[in-house]
Amino acid sequence: MNRAASVSEPRRRGRPPKDQSQPNAPRARLLRTGVAILTEKGFSAVGVEEILDSADVPKGSFYHYFGSKEAFGLELIDAYAAYFARKLDRWFDDAARAPLDRLRDFIADARSGMARYGYRRGCLVGNLGQEMGALPEPFRKRLAAVLRDWEARTARCLHAAQQAGHIPKDADCDSLAHFFWIGWEGAVLRAKLERRPDALDVFARGFIAMIQAKERVIVPTSIDEYRG
Amino acid sequence: MNRAASVSEPRRRGRPPKDQSQPNAPRARLLRTGVAILTEKGFSAVGVEEILDSADVPKGSFYHYFGSKEAFGLELIDAYAAYFARKLDRWFDDAARAPLDRLRDFIADARSGMARYGYRRGCLVGNLGQEMGALPEPFRKRLAAVLRDWEARTARCLHAAQQAGHIPKDADCDSLAHFFWIGWEGAVLRAKLERRPDALDVFARGFIAMIQAKERVIVPTSIDEYRG
DNA sequence: ATTTGACAAGACGATCGGTCTAATAAACCT
DNA sequence: AGGTTTATTAGACCGATCGTCTTGTCAAAT
């Protein structure tokens, strides 16, 4: 509707916009740096200028690319969610690996990702979640939706494991995925606080053992009303 | 050594300090409101003035009672830790209840505590943990120590359950307590994000089922090096 | 060359952050 | 009472931050 037929368009006049899809176009740099800084410090603690400086983008440009700090924050969430969804798919859809190994692979990757930055960076979603009280309302829905999306992807992986007979037939994979992300965010938080991976390991081990247990461990809760 | 014989002291000169042990002496009010506001918004997002206003303490007084915002924050952690430790003991040492019921009681209490404020307030420790990158270093050790303390109290309760035969003999209660607090902080975060208690319920149920499982679920990790 | 629109530079003012100094209040002492 | 000592408060201070805006430069189309 709004940008249809961009191909046969009679070519707009004036300076054409930079190809902002280039991975180091200013706009993309701002998003990348923004994610890096906010995963470490959160939203309220960081001023736009710090991001500008770090991304080497002139201050005058910020409000050319983004309408406000809030709008920037929302785009940051989207960018992070997209990046992370790709990552999840990369691990969870790797048909060459057994489903539960895919989960283990993801966990190992996340672990080494935290190690790479000295356990100083956490999860953007978890970070902003904690700040909810100080954040503009639109953030809430967005963050909650992102987590539900990750849970859905995780649940698919668990279903695959179930079909492969690696977790019990009667396990409720959706609830298990929900449990996983509740606890995993806690583990990331803890690892960041302690600057060591122990929490990640403890939670991951516990979870994997738990889903393989013969006895039913998660009582399926009424997912019915579990909607945004 | 330092404040010995305060009874027979020859009475100091000058205006005597207000009795700051009174629960609504300015200093105590500042700590109370500080906890309330920071559990909602975090540290960096909140200015001292907001706390002063809300506590009805004049701005000039702040640096009479506390050396800086940072010093105030540290005291806040202590106050919260003390408050919470009392709460834990109250539930976990209730000899009239079966050990696992004590855990359930604590969970129910925390749940209704969150409900009371519309799921807008989380856990001070979790909140500040997320902000680590933006917080002065001293906070880290303090927060980590608090969590270890809570874990130790929880482990005692689990040991009692073990002795009562309600959880398997070979369960590693320390590791289980560790697992609990990793995930519980995640659940509080999630509940705050979604403004609903579901995450608390899901995690609590899963955990309780898990610790009762006959199969060993948590592989005891090397707790050896697990020191501040 | 000139137009057009994409982008950059950096000042701006309002506001708010944490901190500090000077004033006031409340006891005590002689 | 009048002066001394200490507790508490009022409000100034200065630097930072946020979002905006004016001005300038650049690249392509005409």
Short mmCIF file of C-alpha atoms in Angstrom, two decimals, chain B residues 57 59 91:
data_model
loop_
_atom_site.label_atom_id
_atom_site.label_comp_id
_atom_site.label_asym_id
_atom_site.label_seq_id
_atom_site.Cartn_x
_atom_site.Cartn_y
_atom_site.Cartn_z
CA VAL B 57 11.55 14.34 53.80
CA LYS B 59 15.67 17.62 50.19
CA TRP B 91 7.94 -19.19 56.89
#
